[in-house]
Coordinates of C-alpha atoms in Angstrom, one line a residue:
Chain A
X277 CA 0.0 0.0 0.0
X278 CA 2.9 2.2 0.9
X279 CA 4.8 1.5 -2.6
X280 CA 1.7 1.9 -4.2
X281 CA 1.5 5.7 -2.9
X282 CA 4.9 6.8 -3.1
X283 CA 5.2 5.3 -6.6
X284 CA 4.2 8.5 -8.9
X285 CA 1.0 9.2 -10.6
X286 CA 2.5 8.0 -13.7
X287 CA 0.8 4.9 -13.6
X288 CA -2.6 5.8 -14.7
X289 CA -5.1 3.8 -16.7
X290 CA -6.0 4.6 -20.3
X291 CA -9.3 3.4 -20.0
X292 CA -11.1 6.9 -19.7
X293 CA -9.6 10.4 -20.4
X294 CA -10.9 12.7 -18.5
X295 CA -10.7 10.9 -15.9
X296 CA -8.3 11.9 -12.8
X297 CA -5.0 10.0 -12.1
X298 CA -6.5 8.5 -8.7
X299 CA -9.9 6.6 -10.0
X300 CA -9.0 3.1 -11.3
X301 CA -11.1 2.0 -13.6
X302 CA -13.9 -0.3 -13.1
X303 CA -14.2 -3.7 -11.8
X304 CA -15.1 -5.7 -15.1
X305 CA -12.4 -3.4 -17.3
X306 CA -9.4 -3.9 -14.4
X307 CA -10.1 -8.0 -14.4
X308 CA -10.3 -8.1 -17.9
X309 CA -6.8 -6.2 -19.2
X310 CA -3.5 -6.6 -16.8
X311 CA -1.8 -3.7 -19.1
X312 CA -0.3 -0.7 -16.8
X313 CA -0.1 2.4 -18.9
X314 CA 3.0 4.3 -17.8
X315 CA 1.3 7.7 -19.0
X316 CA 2.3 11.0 -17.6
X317 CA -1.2 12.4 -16.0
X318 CA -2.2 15.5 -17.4
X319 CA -2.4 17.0 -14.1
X320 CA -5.9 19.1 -13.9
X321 CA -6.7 22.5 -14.6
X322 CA -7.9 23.4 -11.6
X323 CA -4.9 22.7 -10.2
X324 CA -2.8 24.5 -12.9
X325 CA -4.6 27.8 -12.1
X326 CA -4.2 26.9 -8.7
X327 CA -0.3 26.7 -9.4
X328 CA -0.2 29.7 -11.8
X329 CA -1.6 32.2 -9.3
X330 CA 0.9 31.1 -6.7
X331 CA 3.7 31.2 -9.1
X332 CA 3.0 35.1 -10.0
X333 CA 2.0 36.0 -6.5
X334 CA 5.3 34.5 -5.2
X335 CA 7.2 35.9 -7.8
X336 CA 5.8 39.5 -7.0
X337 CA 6.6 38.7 -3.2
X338 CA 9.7 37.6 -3.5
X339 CA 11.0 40.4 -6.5
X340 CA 12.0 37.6 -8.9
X341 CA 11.2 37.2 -12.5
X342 CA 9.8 34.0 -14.8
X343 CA 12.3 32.8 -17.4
X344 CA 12.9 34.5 -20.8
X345 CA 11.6 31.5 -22.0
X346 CA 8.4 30.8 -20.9
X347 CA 7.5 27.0 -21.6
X348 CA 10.2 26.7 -19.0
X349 CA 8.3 28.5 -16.6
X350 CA 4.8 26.5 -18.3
X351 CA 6.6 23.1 -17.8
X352 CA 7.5 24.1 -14.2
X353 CA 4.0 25.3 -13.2
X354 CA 2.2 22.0 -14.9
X355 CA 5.0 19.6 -12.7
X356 CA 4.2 21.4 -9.5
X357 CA 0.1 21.1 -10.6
X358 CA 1.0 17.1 -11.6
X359 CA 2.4 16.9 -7.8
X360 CA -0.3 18.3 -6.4
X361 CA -2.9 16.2 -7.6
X362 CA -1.0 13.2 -6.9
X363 CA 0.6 13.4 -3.5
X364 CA -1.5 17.0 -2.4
X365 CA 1.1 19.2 -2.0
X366 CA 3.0 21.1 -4.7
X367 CA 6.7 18.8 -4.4
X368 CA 9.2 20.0 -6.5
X369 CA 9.2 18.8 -10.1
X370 CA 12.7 19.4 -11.2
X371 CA 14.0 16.2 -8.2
X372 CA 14.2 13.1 -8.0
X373 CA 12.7 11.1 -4.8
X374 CA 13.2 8.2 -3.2
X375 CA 9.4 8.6 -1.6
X376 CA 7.8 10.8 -2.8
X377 CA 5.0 10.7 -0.4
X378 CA 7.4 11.1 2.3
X379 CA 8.6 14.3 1.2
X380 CA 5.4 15.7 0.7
X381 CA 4.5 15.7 4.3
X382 CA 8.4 16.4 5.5
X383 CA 8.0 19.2 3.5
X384 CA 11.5 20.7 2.5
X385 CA 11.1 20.1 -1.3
X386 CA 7.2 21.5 -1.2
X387 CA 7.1 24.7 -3.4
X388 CA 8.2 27.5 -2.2
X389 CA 11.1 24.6 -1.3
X390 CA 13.5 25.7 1.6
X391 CA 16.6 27.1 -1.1
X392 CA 13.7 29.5 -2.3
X393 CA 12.5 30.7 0.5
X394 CA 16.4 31.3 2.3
X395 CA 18.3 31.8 -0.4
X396 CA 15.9 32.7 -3.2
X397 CA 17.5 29.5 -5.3
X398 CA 15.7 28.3 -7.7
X399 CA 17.3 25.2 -9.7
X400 CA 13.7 24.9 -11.8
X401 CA 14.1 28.3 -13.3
X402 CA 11.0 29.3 -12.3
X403 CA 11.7 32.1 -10.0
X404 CA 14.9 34.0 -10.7
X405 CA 16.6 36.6 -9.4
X406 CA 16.9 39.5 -11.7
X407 CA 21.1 39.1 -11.8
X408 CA 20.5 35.9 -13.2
X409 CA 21.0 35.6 -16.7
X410 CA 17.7 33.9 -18.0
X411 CA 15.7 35.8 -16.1
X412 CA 13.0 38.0 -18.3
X413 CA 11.0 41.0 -16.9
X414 CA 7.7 40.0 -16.2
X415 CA 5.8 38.6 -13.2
X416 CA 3.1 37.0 -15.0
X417 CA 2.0 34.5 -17.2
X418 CA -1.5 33.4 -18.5
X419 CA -3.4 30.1 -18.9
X420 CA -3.4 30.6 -22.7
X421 CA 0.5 30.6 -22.6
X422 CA 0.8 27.4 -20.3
X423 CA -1.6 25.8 -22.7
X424 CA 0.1 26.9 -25.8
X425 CA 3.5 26.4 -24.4
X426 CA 3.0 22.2 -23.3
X427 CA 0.7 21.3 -26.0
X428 CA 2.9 18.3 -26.9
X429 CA 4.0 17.0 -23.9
Chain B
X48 CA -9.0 27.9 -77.1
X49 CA -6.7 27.3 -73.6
X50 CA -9.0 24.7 -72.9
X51 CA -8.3 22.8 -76.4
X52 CA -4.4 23.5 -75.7
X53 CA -4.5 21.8 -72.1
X54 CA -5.2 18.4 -73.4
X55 CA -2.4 18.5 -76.4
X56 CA 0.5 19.9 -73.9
X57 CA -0.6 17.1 -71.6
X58 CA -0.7 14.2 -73.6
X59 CA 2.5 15.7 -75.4
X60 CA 5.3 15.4 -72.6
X61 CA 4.7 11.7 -72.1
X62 CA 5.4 10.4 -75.5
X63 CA 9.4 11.7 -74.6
X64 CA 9.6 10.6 -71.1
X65 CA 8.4 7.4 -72.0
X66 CA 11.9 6.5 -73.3
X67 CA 13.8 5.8 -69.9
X68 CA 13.1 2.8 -68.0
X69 CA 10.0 1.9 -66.7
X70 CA 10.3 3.0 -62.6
X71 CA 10.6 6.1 -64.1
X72 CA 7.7 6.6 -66.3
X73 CA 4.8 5.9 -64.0
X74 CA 6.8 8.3 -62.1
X75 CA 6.8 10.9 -64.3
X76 CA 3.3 9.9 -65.7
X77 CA 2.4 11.0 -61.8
X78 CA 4.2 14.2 -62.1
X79 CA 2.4 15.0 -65.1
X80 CA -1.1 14.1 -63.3
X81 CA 0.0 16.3 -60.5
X82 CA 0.6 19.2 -62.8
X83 CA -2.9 19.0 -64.3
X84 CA -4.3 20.5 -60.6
X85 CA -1.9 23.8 -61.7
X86 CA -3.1 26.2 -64.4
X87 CA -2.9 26.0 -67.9
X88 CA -0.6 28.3 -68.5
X89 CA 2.0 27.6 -65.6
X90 CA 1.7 24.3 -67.4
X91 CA 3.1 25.5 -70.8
X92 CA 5.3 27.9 -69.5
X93 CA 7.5 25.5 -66.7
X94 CA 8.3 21.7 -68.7
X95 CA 7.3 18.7 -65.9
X96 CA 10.2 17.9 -64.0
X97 CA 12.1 15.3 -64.4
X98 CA 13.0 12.7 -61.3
X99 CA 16.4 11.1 -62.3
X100 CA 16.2 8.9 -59.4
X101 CA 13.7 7.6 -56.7
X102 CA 13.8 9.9 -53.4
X103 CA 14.9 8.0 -49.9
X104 CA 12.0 6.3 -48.4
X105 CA 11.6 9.6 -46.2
X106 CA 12.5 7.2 -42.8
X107 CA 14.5 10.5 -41.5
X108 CA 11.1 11.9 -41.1
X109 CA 10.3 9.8 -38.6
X110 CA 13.4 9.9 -36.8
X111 CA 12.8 13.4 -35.5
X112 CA 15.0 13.3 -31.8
X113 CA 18.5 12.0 -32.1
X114 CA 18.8 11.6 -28.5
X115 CA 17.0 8.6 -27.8
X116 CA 15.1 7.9 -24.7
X117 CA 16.7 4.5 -23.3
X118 CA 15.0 1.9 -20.8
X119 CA 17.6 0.9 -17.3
X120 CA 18.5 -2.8 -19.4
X121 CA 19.2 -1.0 -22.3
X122 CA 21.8 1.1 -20.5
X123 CA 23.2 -1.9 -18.2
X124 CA 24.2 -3.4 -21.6
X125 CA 25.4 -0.3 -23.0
X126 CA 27.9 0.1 -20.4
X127 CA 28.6 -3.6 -19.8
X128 CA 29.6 -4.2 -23.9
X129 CA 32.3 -3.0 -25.5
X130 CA 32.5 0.7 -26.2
X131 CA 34.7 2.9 -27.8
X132 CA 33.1 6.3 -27.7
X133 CA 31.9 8.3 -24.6
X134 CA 28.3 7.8 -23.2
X135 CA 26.5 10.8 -22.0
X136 CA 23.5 9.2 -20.1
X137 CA 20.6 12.4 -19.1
X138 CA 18.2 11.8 -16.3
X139 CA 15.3 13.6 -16.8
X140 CA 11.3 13.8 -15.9
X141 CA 8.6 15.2 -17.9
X142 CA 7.6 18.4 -16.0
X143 CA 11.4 19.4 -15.2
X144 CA 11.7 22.8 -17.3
X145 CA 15.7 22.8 -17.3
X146 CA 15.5 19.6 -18.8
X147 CA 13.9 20.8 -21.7
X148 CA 16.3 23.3 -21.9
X149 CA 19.3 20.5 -21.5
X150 CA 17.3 18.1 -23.8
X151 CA 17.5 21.0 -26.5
X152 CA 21.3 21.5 -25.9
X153 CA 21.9 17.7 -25.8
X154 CA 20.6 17.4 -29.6
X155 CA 22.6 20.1 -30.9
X156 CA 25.9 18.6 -29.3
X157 CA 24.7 15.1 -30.9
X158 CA 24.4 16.6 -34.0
X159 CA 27.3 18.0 -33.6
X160 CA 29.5 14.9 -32.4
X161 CA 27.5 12.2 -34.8
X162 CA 28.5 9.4 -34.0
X163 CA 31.8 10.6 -32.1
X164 CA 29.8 9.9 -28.5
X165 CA 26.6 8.4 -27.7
X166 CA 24.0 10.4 -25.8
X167 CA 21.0 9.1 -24.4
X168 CA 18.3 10.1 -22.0
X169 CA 16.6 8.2 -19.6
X170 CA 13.1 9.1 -18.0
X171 CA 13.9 8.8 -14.1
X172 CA 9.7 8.8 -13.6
X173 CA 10.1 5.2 -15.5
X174 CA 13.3 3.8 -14.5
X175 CA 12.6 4.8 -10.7
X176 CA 15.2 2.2 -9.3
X177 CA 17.7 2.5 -11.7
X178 CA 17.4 6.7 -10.8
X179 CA 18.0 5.7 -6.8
X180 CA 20.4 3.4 -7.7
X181 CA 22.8 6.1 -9.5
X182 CA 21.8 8.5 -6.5
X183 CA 19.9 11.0 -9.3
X184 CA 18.7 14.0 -6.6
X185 CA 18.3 17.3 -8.7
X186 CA 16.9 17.3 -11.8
X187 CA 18.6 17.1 -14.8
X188 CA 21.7 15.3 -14.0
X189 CA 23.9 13.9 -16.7
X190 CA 26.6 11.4 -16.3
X191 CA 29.5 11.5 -18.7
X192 CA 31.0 8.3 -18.7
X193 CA 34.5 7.1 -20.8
X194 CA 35.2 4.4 -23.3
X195 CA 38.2 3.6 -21.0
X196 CA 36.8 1.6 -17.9
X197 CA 39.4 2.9 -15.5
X198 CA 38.6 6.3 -15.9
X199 CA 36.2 7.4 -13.1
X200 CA 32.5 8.6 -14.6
X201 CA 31.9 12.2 -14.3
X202 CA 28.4 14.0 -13.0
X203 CA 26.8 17.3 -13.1
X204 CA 23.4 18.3 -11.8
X205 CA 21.6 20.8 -13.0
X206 CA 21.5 23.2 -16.3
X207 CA 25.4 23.4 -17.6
X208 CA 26.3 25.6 -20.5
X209 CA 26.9 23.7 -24.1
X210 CA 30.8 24.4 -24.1
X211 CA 31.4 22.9 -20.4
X212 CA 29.9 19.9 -22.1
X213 CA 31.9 19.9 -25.0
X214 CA 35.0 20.1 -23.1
X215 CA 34.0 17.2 -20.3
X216 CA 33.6 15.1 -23.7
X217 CA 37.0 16.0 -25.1
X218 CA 38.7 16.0 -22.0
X219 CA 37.2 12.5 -20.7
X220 CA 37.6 11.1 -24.8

């Protein structure tokens, strides 16, 4: 049960598509087919807005600045949703964890991680420090632009 | 009167192109058909082109990353077999925005080596063990590893500009 919920939510079911990462599929489908889709959940857009207005009100708090490039910054924003529907709280995207629920409730690597909030350090590039060389001028970024920014991931 | 011409000119061109051999003429018969959709005139003024020789069966079109995502066995016989070229091995997960960044620099350095070093890319969401097993922590991490087994493998976390890369490579080569 444990490995079950710190494995990611990358194991979803391709039975239904709108359907959220957490709801397996029903009884007579899950008997019938053994197959384990390793997909990458779309994570939902509810939780993407959720994510994006964090991202520009921290970045306003804290005086840093999205990437010049901005799928970087779209990428980051749609890991952090992924996280947070999986495991309920925002973990960083841009590690690799050896359980992942675990650090969710420690809570070191939860966005705003601890680098960020002491140092301002952010290895995702999402929020940079204006010295830093790939940091662009603006605070904000729309639902349009994450959309248009992952549409082939 | 550009009506009556548009059947003469197109039965016309055929009659020549008939001479080579045959894989060419229901070639060219097919470029002629596909000139018919044009106008009349472009027709008469531009002659049908001529294919001297079949194109590639277009399988580069499908080919479109050269850095190739590997699975964990794939890579434990990579480095077990004989090698003579260095392996650069990128650990990576979907939503990490550097790596997109590093996966963009990694195919521009393997277009740029050919087949002078082998880069791969590994997706550490799939290969979850093989990630804890080479102690992966930030995101992306590359490993640079030698053709020459005694030479220690080398590691770097995060986003690294294209020319440290280039001169790990050369250095480790």
């Amino acid at each position: 049960m444990t490995v079950m919920r710190a494995l990611p939510a990358t194991m979803s079911y391709a039975v239904g598509f709108g359907v959220s990462s957490f709801t397996a599929p029903p009884t007579h489908l899950r008997s019938r087919r053994f197959v384990i889709v390793k997909v990458s959940a779309e994570p939902s857009d509810k939780s993407v807005e959720i994510m994006r207005k964090f991202s520009e009100q921290y970045a306003r708090r804290s005086g840093t600045y999205f990437c010049v490039d901005k799928s970087v910054t779209s990428v980051v924003i749609k890991g952090l949703a992924d996280h947070k529907d999986s495991l309920g709280a925002p973990l960083c995207p841009c590690r690799h964890y050896d359980d992942k629920a675990a650090e969710a409730t420690q809570g070191f690597w939860n966005c705003p991680c601890v680098p960020m909030r002491e140092r301002k350090e952010c290895h995702c590039m999402l929020f940079l420090t204006p010295d830093n060389d790939f940091a662009g001028d603006e605070q904000v970024i729309s639902m349009e632009e994450i959309k248009e920014l992952t549409v082939n991931m | 009167m550009l009506l009556a011409s548009t059947p003469f000119s197109f039965y016309a061109p055929p009659k020549l192109l008939l001479q080579p051999s045959p894989p060419l003429k229901t070639r060219d018969v097919a470029t002629i058909f596909s000139t018919t959709t044009k106008s009349p005139i472009s027709l008469l003024q531009s002659p049908p082109r001529r294919l001297l020789a079949t194109p590639p069966p277009g399988k580069f079109l499908r080919q479109d990353y050269l850095v190739k995502k590997f699975s964990a066995k794939e890579i434990q016989e990579l480095m077990k077999g004989e090698r003579n070229v260095p392996l650069v091995i990128d650990f990576y997960a979907t939503w990490c925005g550097p790596c997109i960044l590093m996966a963009q620099e990694l195919e521009m350095l393997a277009v740029e080596y050919e087949s002078n070093a082998m880069i791969v890319k590994v997706d550490t969401d799939d290969e979850y063990e093989f990630a804890r097993d080479m102690q992966v922590r930030g995101l992306p991490t590359l490993y640079f590893i030698s053709p020459d087994p005694s030479k220690d493998a080398i590691r770097t976390e995060g986003l690294i500009p294209l020319q440290m890369m280039r001169d790990i490579i050369d250095k480790s080569l």
